[in-house]
């Protein structure tokens, strides 16, 4: 319990103090905007899931209220701390068919407060991404994406605003070109800046508050001294908010740890005083969320990219069937209130138990 509280404090610190209190209130405002998609059925389902999560039930009466649907795992950058950028992603590359996506949205619409249209790829590379956004938006689901904004232009800016996208996270991890390209290899900060300007202008022309644009900076050793400059850049560009994010590494690779983690522990997720750094996750996804890859494969959480660890596939079974299927039930048993509860079948959750081996599966 103490370790969990310390971990939550570190996450709160890096995401709140480093972004500034004004931006923290803006992020709260973003969450409140989701309430316009509220319905009595969604409220009931949300409460039901929360109670069952606290009780650590293995079979659930409700459905997930948040979803991560990856349109594509193809990316235009070569980021050195991403399985896609490193070329070690253990799932073939592809793009989700639009009709398959619509089927998923139809199934989740009665329960979903929001859907994240990104995970292992650059979503704007999907040729039908605006149709995907629009379809979910029309089904009263809050839609958010994250983009490196290197593949973008003024025409796409207009389509983004018109599509109904509710929120967009823009990755900017440095105030100078050299610093930015340390992590975003293959990208150009100058290009991103021009593309963000196009989006802000498209919003102004359309008199639209959407998408809510957040410039996010992942803090690492090369940019930890540039937080204030990137915060000012966000203000100069006219985006809605600025936030910092924590960097995750392969904790079993000491060279990677020493190369990338910030020297100042206040900017990091990790406890530098620990004998061995470790990744940890609260595993609420097993009750609250469903992570769906472009090929329909269901991962237990957003950390997992190996197709061999899929719990099932949404292209062959309904989401309701999968949600209370043997793989999900077994995964939840790993986190029973009094410790793992047999019988437990072989899933990645049985080996992970809340300590995912990022980049080292």
Coordinates of C-alpha atoms in Angstrom, one line a residue:
X1 CA 0.0 0.0 0.0
X2 CA 2.8 2.4 0.9
X3 CA 4.6 1.7 -2.4
X4 CA 1.4 2.3 -4.3
X5 CA 0.9 5.7 -2.5
X6 CA 4.4 6.7 -3.3
X7 CA 4.0 5.8 -6.9
X8 CA 0.7 7.7 -7.2
X9 CA 2.4 10.7 -5.6
X10 CA 5.2 10.6 -8.1
X11 CA 2.7 10.5 -11.0
X12 CA 0.7 13.3 -9.5
X13 CA 3.8 15.4 -9.0
X14 CA 5.2 15.1 -12.5
X15 CA 1.8 15.6 -14.2
X16 CA 0.6 18.5 -12.0
X17 CA 3.5 20.5 -10.6
X18 CA 5.5 20.4 -13.8
X19 CA 2.6 21.4 -16.1
X20 CA 1.5 24.3 -13.8
X21 CA -1.7 24.8 -11.8
X22 CA -3.4 26.8 -14.6
X23 CA -3.0 23.9 -17.0
X24 CA -4.1 21.4 -14.3
X25 CA -7.4 23.2 -14.1
X26 CA -7.7 23.2 -17.9
X27 CA -7.2 19.4 -17.8
X28 CA -10.0 19.1 -15.2
X29 CA -12.2 21.2 -17.6
X30 CA -11.4 18.7 -20.3
X31 CA -12.7 15.8 -18.2
X32 CA -15.9 17.7 -17.4
X33 CA -16.5 18.1 -21.1
X34 CA -17.0 14.4 -21.3
X35 CA -20.2 14.7 -19.2
X36 CA -22.1 16.0 -22.2
X37 CA -22.0 12.4 -23.4
X38 CA -23.6 11.2 -20.2
X39 CA -26.7 9.0 -20.1
X40 CA -28.5 7.2 -17.3
X41 CA -27.4 3.9 -18.8
X42 CA -23.8 5.0 -18.9
X43 CA -24.0 6.3 -15.3
X44 CA -25.4 3.0 -14.1
X45 CA -22.8 0.9 -15.9
X46 CA -20.0 3.2 -14.5
X47 CA -21.2 2.7 -10.9
X48 CA -21.6 -1.0 -11.4
X49 CA -18.1 -1.4 -12.8
X50 CA -16.5 0.7 -10.0
X51 CA -18.2 -1.4 -7.2
X52 CA -17.1 -4.6 -8.9
X53 CA -13.6 -3.3 -9.3
X54 CA -13.3 -2.6 -5.6
X55 CA -14.7 -6.0 -4.8
X56 CA -12.3 -7.6 -7.4
X57 CA -15.0 -9.6 -9.0
X58 CA -13.9 -11.9 -11.8
X59 CA -17.2 -12.0 -13.7
X60 CA -18.7 -8.6 -14.4
X61 CA -22.3 -7.5 -14.8
X62 CA -21.3 -4.3 -16.6
X63 CA -19.2 -3.4 -19.6
X64 CA -16.0 -1.2 -19.9
X65 CA -16.7 2.5 -20.0
X66 CA -13.5 3.5 -21.7
X67 CA -11.9 2.0 -24.8
X68 CA -8.6 2.2 -26.7
X69 CA -9.0 1.3 -30.3
X70 CA -5.8 1.4 -32.4
X71 CA -6.6 2.4 -36.0
X72 CA -3.1 1.4 -37.1
X73 CA 0.3 0.3 -35.6
X74 CA 2.2 2.0 -38.5
X75 CA 4.2 5.1 -37.6
X76 CA 6.2 7.7 -39.6
X77 CA 8.8 8.2 -36.8
X78 CA 11.5 5.9 -35.2
X79 CA 11.3 6.8 -31.5
X80 CA 13.9 4.9 -29.6
X81 CA 11.7 4.0 -26.6
X82 CA 8.7 2.7 -28.6
X83 CA 8.4 -0.9 -29.9
X84 CA 7.0 0.5 -33.2
X85 CA 9.9 2.9 -33.6
X86 CA 12.5 0.2 -32.6
X87 CA 11.0 -2.3 -35.0
X88 CA 10.4 -4.8 -32.3
X89 CA 6.6 -4.6 -32.3
X90 CA 5.3 -8.2 -32.0
X91 CA 2.3 -7.8 -34.2
X92 CA 2.1 -7.5 -37.9
X93 CA 1.6 -4.0 -39.3
X94 CA -1.8 -3.0 -40.6
X95 CA -4.8 -0.8 -40.5
X96 CA -8.2 -1.6 -39.1
X97 CA -11.0 -1.9 -41.7
X98 CA -13.6 0.8 -41.4
X99 CA -16.6 -1.7 -41.3
X100 CA -14.9 -3.7 -38.5
X101 CA -14.4 -0.5 -36.6
X102 CA -18.0 0.6 -37.0
X103 CA -19.1 -2.8 -35.6
X104 CA -17.0 -2.2 -32.5
X105 CA -18.4 1.3 -32.0
X106 CA -22.0 0.0 -32.3
X107 CA -21.2 -2.5 -29.6
X108 CA -19.6 0.0 -27.1
X109 CA -21.9 3.0 -27.7
X110 CA -24.4 2.2 -24.9
X111 CA -21.6 2.1 -22.3
X112 CA -18.6 4.1 -23.5
X113 CA -17.8 7.5 -22.2
X114 CA -14.7 7.9 -24.3
X115 CA -12.6 6.1 -26.9
X116 CA -8.9 6.7 -27.5
X117 CA -8.0 6.3 -31.2
X118 CA -4.3 5.6 -30.8
X119 CA -1.8 3.2 -29.2
X120 CA 1.1 1.8 -31.3
X121 CA 0.9 3.9 -34.4
X122 CA 0.2 7.4 -35.9
X123 CA -3.6 7.6 -36.3
X124 CA -3.5 10.3 -39.0
X125 CA -1.8 7.7 -41.3
X126 CA -5.1 5.8 -41.5
X127 CA -6.8 6.9 -44.7
X128 CA -10.3 6.8 -43.1
X129 CA -9.4 8.3 -39.7
X130 CA -11.8 11.2 -40.1
X131 CA -14.7 8.7 -40.9
X132 CA -13.7 6.8 -37.7
X133 CA -13.7 9.9 -35.6
X134 CA -17.1 11.1 -37.0
X135 CA -18.8 7.7 -36.6
X136 CA -17.9 7.5 -32.9
X137 CA -18.8 11.2 -32.3
X138 CA -22.2 10.6 -33.9
X139 CA -22.7 7.7 -31.5
X140 CA -22.2 10.1 -28.6
X141 CA -18.8 9.0 -27.5
X142 CA -16.0 11.4 -26.5
X143 CA -13.1 10.8 -29.0
X144 CA -9.5 11.6 -28.2
X145 CA -6.3 11.0 -30.3
X146 CA -2.6 11.5 -29.8
X147 CA -0.4 12.5 -32.7
X148 CA 3.2 13.4 -33.4
X149 CA 1.7 15.9 -35.9
X150 CA 4.4 15.3 -38.5
X151 CA 1.9 13.9 -41.1
X152 CA -0.5 16.8 -41.3
X153 CA -1.5 19.8 -43.4
X154 CA -4.0 22.6 -43.5
X155 CA -6.6 20.5 -45.4
X156 CA -6.3 17.8 -42.6
X157 CA -6.7 20.6 -40.0
X158 CA -10.1 21.5 -41.5
X159 CA -11.2 17.9 -41.6
X160 CA -10.1 17.4 -38.0
X161 CA -12.2 20.2 -36.8
X162 CA -15.2 19.1 -38.9
X163 CA -14.9 15.5 -37.8
X164 CA -16.0 16.2 -34.3
X165 CA -12.8 15.1 -32.6
X166 CA -13.1 16.1 -29.0
X167 CA -9.5 16.2 -27.9
X168 CA -6.0 15.9 -29.4
X169 CA -2.7 15.3 -27.6
X170 CA 0.2 16.7 -29.5
X171 CA 3.7 15.3 -28.7
X172 CA 6.3 18.0 -28.4
X173 CA 9.3 16.8 -26.4
X174 CA 11.8 19.7 -26.7
X175 CA 12.0 23.4 -27.3
X176 CA 14.8 23.1 -29.9
X177 CA 15.1 21.0 -33.0
X178 CA 18.1 19.1 -31.6
X179 CA 16.3 18.2 -28.4
X180 CA 13.0 17.4 -30.0
X181 CA 14.7 14.9 -32.4
X182 CA 16.5 13.0 -29.6
X183 CA 13.2 11.2 -28.9
X184 CA 11.1 12.0 -32.0
X185 CA 13.6 10.6 -34.6
X186 CA 12.6 11.3 -38.1
X187 CA 10.3 14.2 -37.1
X188 CA 10.8 17.9 -37.3
X189 CA 9.8 20.4 -34.6
X190 CA 9.4 23.2 -37.2
X191 CA 6.9 21.1 -39.1
X192 CA 4.9 20.3 -36.0
X193 CA 4.8 24.0 -35.1
X194 CA 3.4 24.9 -38.5
X195 CA 0.9 22.1 -38.4
X196 CA -0.3 23.1 -34.9
X197 CA -0.8 26.7 -36.2
X198 CA -2.9 25.3 -39.0
X199 CA -5.1 23.4 -36.6
X200 CA -5.5 26.4 -34.3
X201 CA -6.4 28.6 -37.3
X202 CA -8.9 26.0 -38.5
X203 CA -10.6 26.0 -35.1
X204 CA -10.7 29.8 -35.2
X205 CA -12.2 29.9 -38.7
X206 CA -14.9 27.4 -37.8
X207 CA -15.6 29.1 -34.4
X208 CA -15.1 25.7 -32.8
X209 CA -13.8 24.8 -29.3
X210 CA -13.0 21.4 -30.6
X211 CA -10.7 19.5 -30.6
X212 CA -9.3 20.5 -27.2
X213 CA -5.6 20.6 -28.0
X214 CA -3.0 19.6 -25.4
X215 CA 0.7 19.9 -26.0
X216 CA 2.4 17.1 -24.1
X217 CA 6.0 16.8 -23.3
X218 CA 7.6 13.5 -22.2
X219 CA 10.3 14.6 -19.8
X220 CA 13.7 12.8 -20.3
X221 CA 17.4 13.5 -19.6
X222 CA 17.9 15.7 -22.7
X223 CA 14.9 18.0 -22.2
X224 CA 14.4 18.2 -18.5
X225 CA 15.8 21.8 -18.5
X226 CA 13.3 22.9 -21.2
X227 CA 10.0 22.5 -19.5
X228 CA 9.3 26.2 -19.1
X229 CA 10.3 26.9 -22.7
X230 CA 7.9 24.2 -24.0
X231 CA 5.2 25.5 -21.8
X232 CA 5.7 29.0 -23.3
X233 CA 5.7 27.4 -26.8
X234 CA 2.3 26.0 -26.0
X235 CA 1.0 29.4 -24.9
X236 CA 2.5 31.1 -28.0
X237 CA 0.8 28.5 -30.3
X238 CA -2.5 29.1 -28.7
X239 CA -3.3 25.4 -27.8
X240 CA -5.7 24.8 -24.9
X241 CA -3.3 23.2 -22.4
X242 CA 0.2 22.0 -21.7
X243 CA 1.1 18.9 -19.8
X244 CA 4.2 16.9 -19.0
X245 CA 4.3 13.1 -19.1
X246 CA 6.5 10.4 -17.6
X247 CA 8.9 8.3 -19.5
X248 CA 8.9 4.5 -19.3
X249 CA 12.0 2.4 -20.1
X250 CA 13.2 -1.2 -20.1
X251 CA 14.3 -1.3 -16.4
X252 CA 16.4 -4.4 -17.2
X253 CA 18.5 -2.4 -19.6
X254 CA 20.9 -0.2 -17.5
X255 CA 22.2 1.6 -20.5
X256 CA 18.7 2.7 -21.4
X257 CA 18.0 3.8 -17.8
X258 CA 21.1 5.9 -17.7
X259 CA 20.6 7.3 -21.1
X260 CA 17.0 8.4 -20.8
X261 CA 15.7 8.9 -17.3
X262 CA 15.8 12.5 -16.1
X263 CA 18.6 13.3 -13.6
X264 CA 16.0 15.1 -11.4
X265 CA 13.8 12.5 -9.8
X266 CA 11.0 15.0 -9.6
X267 CA 10.5 14.6 -13.3
X268 CA 10.4 10.8 -13.2
X269 CA 7.9 8.0 -12.5
X270 CA 10.6 5.9 -10.9
X271 CA 11.9 5.7 -7.3
X272 CA 15.7 6.2 -7.8
X273 CA 16.4 5.1 -4.2
X274 CA 15.0 1.6 -4.9
X275 CA 17.5 -1.3 -5.2
X276 CA 16.0 -2.1 -8.6
X277 CA 13.7 0.1 -10.7
X278 CA 10.5 -1.4 -11.7
X279 CA 7.5 -0.6 -13.9
X280 CA 4.1 -0.9 -12.1
X281 CA 0.5 -0.6 -13.1
X282 CA -2.7 -0.6 -11.1
X283 CA -4.4 -2.9 -13.6
X284 CA -7.7 -1.2 -13.5
X285 CA -8.0 -1.8 -17.2
X286 CA -9.2 -5.4 -16.5
X287 CA -12.4 -3.9 -15.1
X288 CA -12.8 -0.5 -16.7
X289 CA -11.3 -0.6 -20.2
X290 CA -10.8 -2.7 -23.3
X291 CA -7.7 -2.3 -25.5
X292 CA -8.3 -3.4 -29.1
X293 CA -5.6 -3.6 -31.7
X294 CA -6.0 -2.9 -35.4
X295 CA -6.4 -6.6 -36.1
X296 CA -9.1 -7.0 -33.5
X297 CA -6.8 -8.6 -30.9
X298 CA -7.6 -7.6 -27.3
X299 CA -4.7 -6.8 -25.1
X300 CA -5.1 -6.8 -21.3
X301 CA -3.6 -3.3 -21.0
X302 CA -2.0 -0.6 -23.2
X303 CA 1.6 -1.9 -22.3
X304 CA 1.3 -5.1 -24.1
X305 CA 2.1 -5.3 -27.8
X306 CA 2.8 -9.0 -28.3
X307 CA 0.0 -10.7 -30.3
X308 CA 0.8 -13.9 -28.4
X309 CA -0.6 -12.2 -25.3
X310 CA -4.0 -11.3 -26.8
X311 CA -6.9 -12.4 -24.6
X312 CA -9.2 -12.9 -27.6
X313 CA -10.2 -11.3 -30.9
X314 CA -13.1 -8.9 -31.4
X315 CA -13.4 -9.8 -35.1
X316 CA -14.5 -13.4 -34.2
X317 CA -16.5 -12.9 -31.0
X318 CA -18.7 -10.2 -29.5
X319 CA -17.2 -7.8 -26.9
X320 CA -19.7 -9.1 -24.3
X321 CA -18.5 -12.7 -24.8
X322 CA -14.9 -11.7 -24.6
X323 CA -15.4 -9.5 -21.5
X324 CA -16.5 -12.5 -19.4
X325 CA -14.5 -15.1 -21.3
X326 CA -12.0 -17.5 -19.6
X327 CA -9.0 -15.3 -20.4
X328 CA -10.4 -12.1 -18.8
X329 CA -11.7 -14.1 -15.8
X330 CA -8.3 -15.7 -15.2
X331 CA -6.5 -12.3 -15.5
X332 CA -8.8 -10.8 -12.9
X333 CA -8.2 -13.7 -10.6
X334 CA -4.5 -12.7 -10.5
X335 CA -5.6 -9.6 -8.6
X336 CA -8.1 -11.1 -6.2
X337 CA -8.4 -9.3 -2.8
X338 CA -6.6 -12.0 -0.9
X339 CA -4.0 -12.8 -3.6
X340 CA -4.2 -14.8 -6.8
X341 CA -7.2 -17.1 -6.9
X342 CA -7.0 -20.5 -8.7
X343 CA -7.6 -21.7 -11.2
X344 CA -5.4 -19.4 -13.3
X345 CA -4.8 -20.2 -16.9
X346 CA -1.8 -19.0 -18.8
X347 CA -2.1 -15.2 -19.6
X348 CA 0.5 -12.5 -19.5
X349 CA -1.2 -11.1 -16.4
X350 CA -0.3 -14.2 -14.4
X351 CA 3.4 -13.5 -15.2
X352 CA 3.2 -9.7 -15.0
X353 CA 1.1 -9.2 -11.8
X354 CA 1.2 -5.5 -12.1
X355 CA 4.9 -5.1 -13.1
X356 CA 4.9 -4.9 -16.9
X357 CA 8.2 -5.5 -18.7
X358 CA 8.1 -2.7 -21.2
X359 CA 10.2 -3.3 -24.2
X360 CA 11.4 -6.6 -22.7
X361 CA 8.5 -9.1 -23.2

